[in-house]
Structure formats: C-alpha cells, structure tokens
Coordinates of C-alpha atoms in Angstrom, one line a residue:
Chain D
M1 CA 0.0 0.0 0.0
K2 CA 3.0 2.3 -0.1
P3 CA 2.4 3.5 -3.6
D4 CA -1.0 4.4 -2.5
N5 CA 0.3 6.6 0.3
K6 CA 2.7 8.2 -2.1
R7 CA -0.1 9.0 -4.5
T8 CA -2.3 10.4 -1.8
P9 CA 0.0 12.1 0.6
D10 CA -2.9 13.8 2.4
K11 CA -4.3 10.4 3.5
L12 CA -7.8 10.9 4.9
P13 CA -8.7 9.4 8.2
T14 CA -11.2 6.5 8.2
R15 CA -13.8 8.5 10.0
F16 CA -13.7 11.2 7.4
K17 CA -14.0 8.7 4.7
L18 CA -17.0 7.1 6.4
L19 CA -18.6 10.5 6.8
L20 CA -18.0 11.1 3.1
G21 CA -19.7 7.9 2.1
I22 CA -22.6 8.5 4.4
S23 CA -23.1 12.1 3.2
F24 CA -22.9 10.8 -0.4
C25 CA -25.7 8.4 0.4
V26 CA -27.8 11.0 2.2
L27 CA -27.2 13.4 -0.6
L28 CA -28.5 10.8 -3.0
L29 CA -31.5 10.3 -0.8
L30 CA -32.2 13.9 -0.7
I31 CA -31.8 14.4 -4.4
T32 CA -33.9 11.5 -5.5
G33 CA -36.4 11.6 -2.7
I34 CA -37.1 15.2 -2.1
L35 CA -36.1 16.9 -5.3
S36 CA -37.5 14.0 -7.3
V37 CA -34.7 14.1 -9.9
T38 CA -35.6 11.6 -12.7
L39 CA -33.6 8.5 -12.6
A40 CA -35.2 6.8 -15.5
P41 CA -32.1 6.7 -17.8
F42 CA -30.1 5.1 -15.0
R43 CA -32.8 2.7 -14.0
N44 CA -33.3 1.7 -17.7
A45 CA -29.6 1.1 -18.1
A46 CA -29.5 -1.0 -14.9
M47 CA -32.6 -3.0 -16.0
T48 CA -31.2 -3.6 -19.5
V49 CA -27.9 -4.9 -18.1
S50 CA -29.7 -7.0 -15.5
S51 CA -32.5 -8.4 -17.7
P52 CA -30.5 -11.4 -19.2
I53 CA -29.4 -12.6 -15.8
S54 CA -32.8 -11.9 -14.4
D55 CA -34.4 -14.0 -17.2
A56 CA -32.0 -16.8 -16.6
F57 CA -32.7 -16.6 -12.8
T58 CA -36.4 -16.6 -13.5
S59 CA -36.2 -19.8 -15.5
L60 CA -34.2 -21.3 -12.7
A61 CA -37.0 -20.2 -10.3
D62 CA -39.5 -21.9 -12.6
W63 CA -37.5 -25.0 -12.7
I64 CA -37.1 -25.1 -8.9
E65 CA -40.8 -24.5 -8.5
N66 CA -41.7 -27.2 -10.9
R67 CA -39.5 -29.6 -9.1
S68 CA -40.9 -28.8 -5.7
N69 CA -44.4 -28.8 -7.1
N70 CA -43.9 -32.2 -8.6
W71 CA -42.5 -33.4 -5.4
Q72 CA -45.4 -31.9 -3.5
D73 CA -47.9 -33.4 -6.0
L74 CA -46.3 -36.8 -5.5
Q75 CA -46.5 -36.4 -1.8
D76 CA -50.2 -35.4 -2.1
L77 CA -51.0 -38.2 -4.4
Q78 CA -49.3 -40.8 -2.2
E79 CA -51.2 -39.5 0.7
E80 CA -54.5 -39.4 -1.2
N81 CA -53.8 -42.9 -2.5
S82 CA -53.3 -44.4 0.9
L83 CA -56.5 -42.6 2.0
L84 CA -58.5 -43.9 -0.9
K85 CA -57.1 -47.4 -0.4
S86 CA -58.4 -47.5 3.1
R87 CA -61.7 -46.0 2.0
V88 CA -62.0 -48.7 -0.7
A89 CA -61.3 -51.4 1.8
Q90 CA -63.9 -49.9 4.1
L91 CA -66.4 -49.7 1.2
E92 CA -65.7 -53.2 0.1
D93 CA -66.4 -54.4 3.5
E94 CA -69.6 -52.5 3.7
N95 CA -70.5 -53.7 0.2
R96 CA -70.0 -57.3 1.3
M97 CA -72.2 -56.8 4.3
L98 CA -74.9 -55.2 2.1
M99 CA -74.6 -58.0 -0.4
T100 CA -75.1 -60.5 2.3
Q101 CA -78.1 -58.6 3.6
A102 CA -79.6 -58.2 0.2
R103 CA -79.1 -61.9 -0.6
R104 CA -80.7 -62.7 2.7
A105 CA -83.5 -60.3 2.1
G106 CA -84.0 -61.8 -1.4
E107 CA -84.3 -65.2 0.1
L108 CA -86.7 -64.1 2.7
E109 CA -88.8 -62.3 0.1
E110 CA -88.9 -65.5 -1.9
L111 CA -89.9 -67.4 1.1
Y112 CA -92.5 -64.8 1.8
A113 CA -93.8 -65.0 -1.7
M114 CA -93.9 -68.8 -1.5
D115 CA -95.7 -68.5 1.8
T116 CA -98.5 -66.6 0.2
Y117 CA -98.4 -68.9 -2.7
Y118 CA -99.0 -71.9 -0.5
R119 CA -101.0 -70.0 1.9
D120 CA -103.2 -72.9 2.9
Y121 CA -100.6 -74.8 4.9
P122 CA -99.2 -73.8 8.2
K123 CA -95.5 -73.3 7.7
Q124 CA -92.3 -72.6 9.6
G125 CA -89.0 -71.3 8.2
A126 CA -85.8 -73.1 8.8
Q127 CA -82.2 -72.7 7.9
I128 CA -80.1 -75.3 6.2
V129 CA -77.1 -75.8 8.5
G130 CA -75.6 -79.0 7.1
L131 CA -75.4 -80.7 3.8
S132 CA -74.8 -84.2 2.6
P133 CA -71.1 -84.5 1.7
N134 CA -71.4 -84.0 -2.1
N135 CA -72.4 -81.4 -4.6
W136 CA -76.1 -81.9 -4.3
Y137 CA -78.5 -81.7 -1.5
E138 CA -79.6 -85.3 -1.4
T139 CA -80.1 -84.9 2.3
F140 CA -79.5 -81.8 4.4
L141 CA -79.7 -80.7 8.0
L142 CA -82.1 -78.0 9.3
D143 CA -81.8 -76.0 12.5
R144 CA -85.3 -76.9 13.7
G145 CA -86.2 -80.1 15.6
S146 CA -88.8 -81.7 17.8
N147 CA -88.6 -78.7 20.2
D148 CA -89.9 -76.6 17.4
G149 CA -92.7 -78.9 16.7
I150 CA -91.1 -80.6 13.7
E151 CA -92.1 -84.2 13.1
K152 CA -91.0 -86.9 10.7
Y153 CA -92.5 -86.8 7.2
M154 CA -93.3 -83.1 7.2
P155 CA -92.9 -81.7 3.7
V156 CA -90.1 -79.2 3.1
L157 CA -90.4 -76.4 0.5
S158 CA -87.8 -74.3 -1.0
G159 CA -88.3 -71.5 -3.5
Y160 CA -91.6 -72.2 -5.2
G161 CA -91.3 -75.9 -5.2
L162 CA -91.0 -79.0 -3.2
A163 CA -87.6 -79.8 -1.7
G164 CA -88.3 -83.0 0.2
H165 CA -89.5 -84.2 3.6
I166 CA -88.2 -84.5 7.1
S167 CA -86.7 -87.9 7.4
Q168 CA -85.1 -87.7 10.9
V169 CA -85.9 -85.5 13.8
Y170 CA -83.7 -84.6 16.7
S171 CA -84.4 -82.2 19.5
D172 CA -83.0 -79.2 17.7
Y173 CA -82.2 -80.6 14.3
A174 CA -83.9 -82.4 11.5
T175 CA -82.6 -84.1 8.4
V176 CA -84.4 -83.7 5.1
T177 CA -84.4 -86.2 2.3
S178 CA -84.7 -84.3 -0.8
I179 CA -86.7 -85.2 -3.8
I180 CA -83.6 -85.9 -5.9
D181 CA -82.5 -88.6 -3.5
P182 CA -82.9 -92.0 -5.3
M183 CA -84.7 -93.2 -2.1
S184 CA -87.4 -90.6 -2.5
T185 CA -90.5 -91.1 -4.5
V186 CA -93.4 -88.7 -4.9
Y187 CA -96.8 -89.3 -6.3
A188 CA -97.3 -86.6 -8.8
Q189 CA -99.7 -85.4 -11.4
I190 CA -99.1 -83.7 -14.7
N191 CA -100.3 -80.2 -14.1
R192 CA -102.9 -80.1 -16.9
E193 CA -106.6 -80.7 -17.0
N194 CA -107.0 -84.4 -16.3
G195 CA -103.3 -84.8 -16.1
D196 CA -101.9 -88.3 -15.8
L197 CA -100.6 -89.6 -12.5
V198 CA -97.0 -90.5 -12.4
V199 CA -94.4 -91.4 -9.8
V200 CA -91.4 -89.1 -9.5
Q201 CA -88.2 -90.6 -8.3
G202 CA -85.0 -89.0 -7.2
A203 CA -82.4 -89.4 -10.0
Y204 CA -79.2 -88.1 -8.5
G205 CA -76.6 -90.8 -8.7
Y206 CA -79.0 -93.1 -10.5
R207 CA -77.5 -95.1 -13.4
T208 CA -79.4 -96.2 -16.4
T209 CA -78.1 -97.7 -19.6
E210 CA -79.7 -94.9 -21.6
T211 CA -78.6 -91.9 -19.6
G212 CA -75.5 -93.2 -17.9
L213 CA -74.8 -91.9 -14.4
I214 CA -76.9 -88.9 -13.6
E215 CA -74.8 -86.4 -11.9
E216 CA -77.2 -83.5 -12.0
A217 CA -79.9 -82.5 -9.4
L218 CA -82.7 -84.2 -11.3
C219 CA -85.7 -86.4 -10.7
M220 CA -87.1 -88.9 -13.2
V221 CA -90.4 -90.4 -14.1
R222 CA -90.6 -93.9 -15.6
F223 CA -93.7 -94.5 -17.6
V224 CA -95.3 -96.7 -20.2
T225 CA -94.9 -94.7 -23.4
A226 CA -98.2 -95.5 -25.0
E227 CA -100.3 -95.0 -21.9
T228 CA -99.0 -91.8 -20.4
N229 CA -99.4 -88.4 -22.0
I230 CA -96.3 -86.6 -20.9
R231 CA -94.3 -84.0 -22.9
I232 CA -91.3 -81.9 -22.5
G233 CA -92.1 -78.7 -20.5
D234 CA -94.9 -80.3 -18.5
E235 CA -95.0 -79.2 -14.9
L236 CA -95.4 -81.9 -12.3
V237 CA -97.2 -81.3 -9.0
T238 CA -97.9 -83.5 -6.1
S239 CA -101.1 -85.5 -6.4
T240 CA -103.7 -86.4 -3.9
L241 CA -102.5 -89.9 -3.8
G242 CA -99.5 -89.4 -1.6
D243 CA -99.3 -89.9 2.1
I244 CA -96.6 -87.4 2.9
Y245 CA -97.1 -84.5 0.5
P246 CA -100.2 -82.4 0.3
P247 CA -101.5 -82.0 -3.3
G248 CA -100.6 -79.1 -5.5
L249 CA -97.0 -78.5 -4.6
S250 CA -94.8 -77.9 -7.6
I251 CA -92.2 -80.6 -8.1
G252 CA -90.5 -79.7 -11.3
T253 CA -90.6 -79.5 -15.1
V254 CA -89.9 -82.2 -17.6
T255 CA -86.8 -81.4 -19.5
E256 CA -86.0 -84.5 -21.4
I257 CA -87.7 -87.8 -22.5
I258 CA -85.6 -90.8 -23.2
P259 CA -87.0 -94.1 -24.5
V260 CA -85.9 -97.1 -22.4
G261 CA -84.9 -100.4 -24.1
S262 CA -87.3 -101.3 -26.9
G263 CA -89.3 -98.1 -26.4
Y264 CA -92.2 -99.7 -24.4
E265 CA -91.2 -97.7 -21.5
S266 CA -89.7 -94.2 -21.4
L267 CA -87.8 -92.1 -18.9
A268 CA -88.7 -88.4 -18.3
L269 CA -86.1 -86.3 -16.6
V270 CA -87.5 -83.7 -14.3
S271 CA -85.7 -80.5 -13.2
P272 CA -86.9 -79.6 -9.7
T273 CA -88.6 -76.3 -9.2
C274 CA -86.7 -75.7 -6.0
N275 CA -83.2 -74.5 -6.4
L276 CA -81.5 -76.3 -3.6
E277 CA -78.0 -75.3 -4.7
Q278 CA -78.6 -71.7 -3.9
A279 CA -81.0 -71.9 -1.0
D280 CA -80.2 -71.7 2.6
M281 CA -83.6 -71.1 3.9
V282 CA -86.5 -73.5 3.5
L283 CA -90.1 -73.8 4.7
I284 CA -91.4 -76.7 6.6
I285 CA -95.1 -77.4 6.4
T286 CA -95.9 -78.1 10.0
D287 CA -98.9 -80.1 9.3
L288 CA -98.8 -83.8 8.5
W289 CA -100.9 -84.6 5.5
K290 CA -102.0 -87.9 6.8
S291 CA -102.3 -87.6 10.6
D292 CA -101.5 -91.3 11.1
L293 CA -98.1 -91.0 9.6
S294 CA -96.3 -90.2 12.8
S295 CA -97.6 -93.1 14.7
G296 CA -97.3 -95.6 11.9
D297 CA -94.1 -97.3 11.0
K298 CA -94.1 -96.1 7.4
E299 CA -91.0 -96.4 5.4
E300 CA -89.5 -93.4 3.8
G301 CA -91.1 -92.2 0.6
D302 CA -94.7 -92.4 -0.5
E303 CA -94.7 -96.0 -1.6
Chain Q
M1 CA -8.3 3.0 -5.8
I2 CA -10.3 0.3 -7.4
M3 CA -9.2 -3.2 -6.8
P4 CA -10.2 -6.3 -8.8
S5 CA -11.5 -8.0 -5.7
A6 CA -14.0 -5.1 -5.0
L7 CA -15.2 -5.3 -8.6
I8 CA -15.6 -9.0 -8.6
F9 CA -17.5 -9.0 -5.3
S10 CA -19.6 -6.1 -6.4
F11 CA -20.6 -8.1 -9.4
L12 CA -21.5 -11.0 -7.2
G13 CA -23.5 -8.6 -5.0
W14 CA -25.4 -7.6 -8.1
L15 CA -26.1 -11.3 -8.8
C16 CA -27.2 -11.7 -5.2
V17 CA -29.7 -8.8 -5.6
L18 CA -31.1 -10.3 -8.8
S19 CA -31.3 -13.7 -7.1
E20 CA -33.3 -12.2 -4.3
S21 CA -35.8 -10.9 -6.8
T22 CA -36.1 -14.2 -8.8
W23 CA -35.2 -17.7 -8.0
L24 CA -34.8 -17.4 -4.3
H25 CA -38.6 -16.9 -4.1
A26 CA -38.9 -20.6 -5.2
L27 CA -36.9 -21.6 -2.1
K28 CA -39.1 -19.7 0.4
A29 CA -39.1 -21.2 3.9
G30 CA -41.6 -19.9 6.4
G31 CA -42.7 -17.3 4.0
V32 CA -39.4 -15.5 3.9
I33 CA -36.3 -15.5 1.7
P34 CA -32.8 -15.1 3.0
C35 CA -31.2 -11.7 2.5
L36 CA -28.5 -12.9 0.2
S37 CA -27.0 -9.4 -0.6
L38 CA -26.6 -8.7 3.1
I39 CA -24.7 -12.0 3.6
S40 CA -22.5 -11.1 0.6
V41 CA -21.7 -7.6 2.0
I42 CA -20.9 -8.9 5.4
S43 CA -18.7 -11.7 4.0
C44 CA -16.9 -9.2 1.9
G45 CA -16.4 -6.9 4.8
I46 CA -14.8 -9.7 6.8
L47 CA -12.8 -11.1 3.9
L48 CA -11.6 -7.9 2.2
K49 CA -11.4 -5.7 5.3
S50 CA -13.4 -2.6 5.9
E51 CA -12.1 -0.4 3.2
K52 CA -13.1 -2.7 0.3
G53 CA -15.9 -4.1 2.3
R54 CA -17.7 -0.8 2.5
L55 CA -17.0 -0.1 -1.2
V56 CA -18.6 -3.4 -2.1
G57 CA -21.5 -2.6 0.3
L58 CA -22.0 0.8 -1.3
I59 CA -22.1 -0.6 -4.9
T60 CA -24.4 -3.5 -3.9
G61 CA -26.7 -1.2 -2.1
L62 CA -26.7 1.3 -5.0
I63 CA -27.6 -1.5 -7.4
Q64 CA -30.4 -2.6 -5.2
D65 CA -31.7 1.0 -4.9
L66 CA -31.4 1.5 -8.6
L67 CA -33.3 -1.7 -9.5
F68 CA -35.9 -1.9 -6.8
C69 CA -36.3 1.2 -4.7
R70 CA -38.1 4.5 -5.3
V71 CA -35.2 6.5 -4.0
L72 CA -31.4 6.0 -4.2
G73 CA -29.3 5.8 -1.1
F74 CA -31.2 3.8 1.4
Y75 CA -29.6 0.4 0.9
A76 CA -26.4 2.0 -0.3
C77 CA -26.0 3.8 3.0
I78 CA -27.0 0.8 5.1
Y79 CA -24.8 -1.7 3.2
Y80 CA -21.9 0.8 3.2
L81 CA -22.0 1.0 7.0
I82 CA -22.6 -2.7 7.4
G83 CA -19.6 -3.5 5.1
H84 CA -17.4 -1.2 7.0
A85 CA -18.6 -2.5 10.4
A86 CA -18.1 -6.1 9.4
G87 CA -14.5 -5.3 8.4
Y88 CA -13.9 -3.2 11.5
L89 CA -15.3 -5.7 14.0
S90 CA -13.4 -8.6 12.5
R91 CA -10.1 -6.7 12.0
D92 CA -8.2 -8.9 14.5
M93 CA -9.9 -12.2 13.8
S94 CA -8.9 -15.0 11.6
R95 CA -11.0 -15.2 8.4
D96 CA -11.3 -19.0 8.7
L97 CA -13.7 -18.6 11.6
L98 CA -17.2 -19.3 10.5
I99 CA -18.5 -17.8 13.8
L100 CA -17.8 -14.3 12.6
P101 CA -20.4 -14.1 9.8
V102 CA -22.7 -16.4 11.8
L103 CA -22.8 -13.8 14.6
L104 CA -22.8 -10.7 12.3
V105 CA -25.4 -11.8 9.8
P106 CA -28.3 -12.1 12.3
A107 CA -27.3 -8.9 14.0
A108 CA -27.2 -7.0 10.8
D109 CA -30.4 -8.7 9.6
L110 CA -32.2 -7.7 12.7
L111 CA -31.0 -4.1 12.2
L112 CA -32.0 -4.1 8.6
G113 CA -35.4 -5.7 9.4
F114 CA -36.0 -3.0 11.9
L115 CA -35.1 -0.3 9.5
Q116 CA -37.2 -1.8 6.8
Y117 CA -40.1 -2.0 9.3
L118 CA -39.6 1.7 10.0
I119 CA -39.5 2.7 6.4
Y120 CA -42.2 0.4 5.0
G121 CA -44.3 -0.2 8.1
F122 CA -44.1 2.3 10.8
F123 CA -44.1 5.5 8.7
S124 CA -47.0 4.1 6.7
G125 CA -49.0 3.7 9.9
D126 CA -48.5 0.0 10.5
L127 CA -47.8 -0.4 14.2
A128 CA -47.9 -4.2 14.6
F129 CA -44.1 -4.5 15.1
G130 CA -44.5 -7.7 17.1
S131 CA -46.2 -9.5 14.2
H132 CA -43.6 -8.3 11.8
L133 CA -40.8 -9.4 14.1
L134 CA -42.3 -12.8 14.6
H135 CA -43.4 -13.5 11.0
T136 CA -40.7 -11.8 8.9
I137 CA -37.7 -10.6 10.8
L138 CA -36.9 -13.5 13.0
P139 CA -37.5 -16.2 10.3
E140 CA -35.4 -14.2 7.9
M141 CA -32.6 -14.0 10.5
V142 CA -32.6 -17.8 11.0
Y143 CA -32.8 -18.5 7.2
S144 CA -30.1 -16.0 6.4
T145 CA -27.8 -17.5 9.1
L146 CA -28.2 -20.9 7.6
I147 CA -27.4 -19.6 4.1
T148 CA -24.3 -17.9 5.6
L149 CA -23.0 -21.3 6.4
I150 CA -23.0 -22.1 2.7
L151 CA -22.2 -18.7 1.2
Y152 CA -19.3 -17.6 3.4
P153 CA -17.0 -20.6 2.7
L154 CA -17.7 -20.0 -1.1
W155 CA -16.8 -16.3 -0.8
R156 CA -13.7 -17.2 1.3
L157 CA -12.5 -19.5 -1.4
L158 CA -13.1 -16.8 -4.0
S159 CA -11.4 -14.2 -1.9
Q160 CA -8.2 -16.2 -1.9
F161 CA -8.2 -16.0 -5.6
T162 CA -9.1 -12.2 -5.7
H163 CA -6.4 -11.6 -3.1
F164 CA -3.9 -13.0 -5.5
L165 CA -5.4 -10.8 -8.3
D166 CA -5.2 -7.7 -6.0
E167 CA -1.5 -8.3 -5.4
E168 CA -0.8 -8.7 -9.1
W169 CA -2.8 -5.6 -9.8
S170 CA -0.9 -3.4 -7.3
I171 CA 2.4 -4.7 -8.7
F172 CA 1.2 -3.8 -12.1
I173 CA 0.1 -0.4 -11.0
S174 CA 3.2 0.4 -9.1
G175 CA 5.3 -0.9 -12.0
S176 CA 3.6 1.2 -14.5
R177 CA 3.8 4.2 -12.2
R178 CA 7.5 3.7 -11.7
S179 CA 8.1 3.5 -15.4
R180 CA 6.1 6.6 -16.0
P181 CA 8.3 9.4 -14.6

C-alpha cells in the first residue's frame, strides 16, 4: 500500500472517509427523494444490463418451483392414494355386508312369496345348517327339531317348489331327504286338466343304460310310453294320492324324455322347481298330510 | 483505488440482488427468503477488510436501490455502513472462523429488518411490530444465518483468488507508475 500513500500524501482518516460515504448516500436520498430528480435513464440502463441474468434466474426459479411442485404433487398423491385405499377397503367391507343382507332379504322375500303362494298350509321357516357331503342336496340338515314342533314326514319347500320331507328328527335338528335322493318317490300329477298320474323318483346318482350316471340334481319319471301323456315342458305337481305330500306342490318341469330299451317304457327327466344349490332357507309345512303317519311305521317315501 | 476484488464481489453482489428478486422466491421457507445481498456484503467486509468491504457494500446497495427502490441511497447507506462495520469488527480475527459471519449476519439482519419496518411499516402507519418481528424478521434471521454457512465458505474460497489478483494488480500499477516518470 505504499504507492497508495505516495499517491495520496494527504491520507484521509477513516472516520472522514466514512462520513464522506454517508453524506454521499444522504445526498443521493435527498436528491432522489425530495427533489425527485428523474432516474429513468439510470434505471433503464440497470434494468437492461440485469435483464438477461434476471431472465436466466427466473427460468431457474420456474425449474425449482416445478421440481418442488412435482414433489409436492407426488406427496399429495401418495397421501391421497393411501387414504383412498383404506376407503376402498372400508367400502368393500360395507358392500360385502350389504350384499349379504340383500341376498338374505331376497331369500326371505322369496320365502314370503312362497308363503303366500302356499297360503293354505301352516309353515315354519328353517335354515339349512348342514349338507350331505357331495355337490347336491340329497339330504340336508335343518336347524329346527322336535322342540320346534317338527315331526317326521313333514314336507319341506324351497323357492316355489317341493324340496323334500323331514326324514329324521332330533331335539333341535332335523334331516331332510330331498326329492332328488334316489330313495325318494313322490306321487305326482301332470299339471294339466285331467293330467296323468305318475311317480317321481330321485335321480341323483342313478345309473341307467340310456342316460349313464346322472350327476345332476334331477328327478325322473318312468312311464309306459303309450299309456301316459307326458311331454317336455310339462309341470309336475304333487297329487292327492301321496301320504306325505299335500296336493298341488310344484315338483319340477320335464326337460328330457328318453326311451328305455325297446321303447315300451320311457324315462322323463324332471328338473326340480326348487333351487337347492342356492337356497339356505326352507319352509317346513308343520302339518302332516295324513295324521296317522307319525304313529305308523311307514317307510321313507310315498310308496 | 479500485481493486479487482472489489469489482468481482460487487458483481457477485449484483447477482445476489437479482437472485433475491427471482429464483430465491422458489426456495421460500416460512414465507421468507434469505437476505443474500446482506450476507454477501458482510462476508466481503470480513474477507476484504473494511475499506473494500464498504465499497462493495456501497455498490451492492446502490444496485439494489437503482433496481428496486423508489429513492437512491437507502440500501447504499446501510450496506456501506454494514460492510465497514463487518471489516472493523473482525479486524483482529482469523477469516477462517465461521463464527464471525454467523454472529454478524443475524445482528445486521435484525437491524436491517427493523429499519425496513420503520420505512415500509411504521411510517405508513403500521404499528404491529410484534407480528412483523415474529413472522418476517426472525424467520429471515434464521434462514439468512443458515445460508451464511454455505455462502461464506464459497466467498472465502473466492477471496483467496481475488487476493492474488489484487497483489498482481498493485504490482502492475506500481510498475507502470515507476516507469512513467
């Protein structure tokens, strides 16, 4: 700094320099503030020089903002996603419950409709609580027993049709032999004016040379081809001849007619009206059709 | 006498002022931006001593006034004094100490914030100093102090280079002056 000193021999003290600077600033303030000297040319020059850098900085700002916005959006979306996921789970759960309720309501409605359909007979609802260990309901277990007034041979309805009859009664449970059980036979009538009387047998698991093993929930009618007037689409109802079932209950509809052997006899396959695969509520007719059934040692079935 | 270091740091002060008006707003924290030009002026005062520090402060303040203020001289005066004070207060200290700017920046920021409140708030009839202090001045102090931890080391690194330039420049000046007579 020696050259400096040489150049300025009258070296100013720092205080004086400071005062100089401050007074310069104050002067500027006074000039621009109070006298309102126009600064437009200077400002324009400063702006012009600054604008390229300013522009570059502004795009940098945009970039930073975009990045932070993206990050923020991602955060928000993740948060929303987890929220929605839990909401979906909750709604699914509610939906499942509602579906269950709706299904149950539907079943009860059906039962109610059936109740009015078969208004004449005193009936009691029961729930299916056990099944025979195969795909079809050859026999099934109900949650009503002798304590509820259930007796052996009481007819059981499901949907709009006959399901079977009570075959075994315990204090709180009862087993039902369904009409598709090969052990079951029902006296039936073709639901036409002066319809022929036939015998409907359970066909599930039944084996004939013509049909092979029947693995569907079907019943069958064996009849003499020439003497019985039976056609596909005929509805079969219980007849007055039976001991167990009151007359007029729908059994099923003829779906197929197969000649047996030489054709003297034929086999009609009957699809039951009741849909046991989907039911879990049934109705029991709590009135024995023939009052002597309970005391008598009658074998299962109508025969 | 104009030194290269003062010019370079004045240029950086200009960039700081422009930064405050542009991209720093994208990095707002607690609704405030750090006072980058103030940090720059204080760092220069510490690193270049008071004489060049106040020159840098004056130029930076003038640029800020020219670009963003209605009148000239407000920031120029304040930065001039702050640049001088930073150099004066740290005259016997090592420049490697980060504690110097970390102490000086909040103090100067508090002062500046108070002055800004006086100019923009108090004289316009806004008497809620407490709310200004809580929501603007104190957060800005904290944010500025944090930024100082980044900016001061950078400026120190740069000042080593400009110090070398200054020496070369004074040799060049004295050489040319010696050859002149």
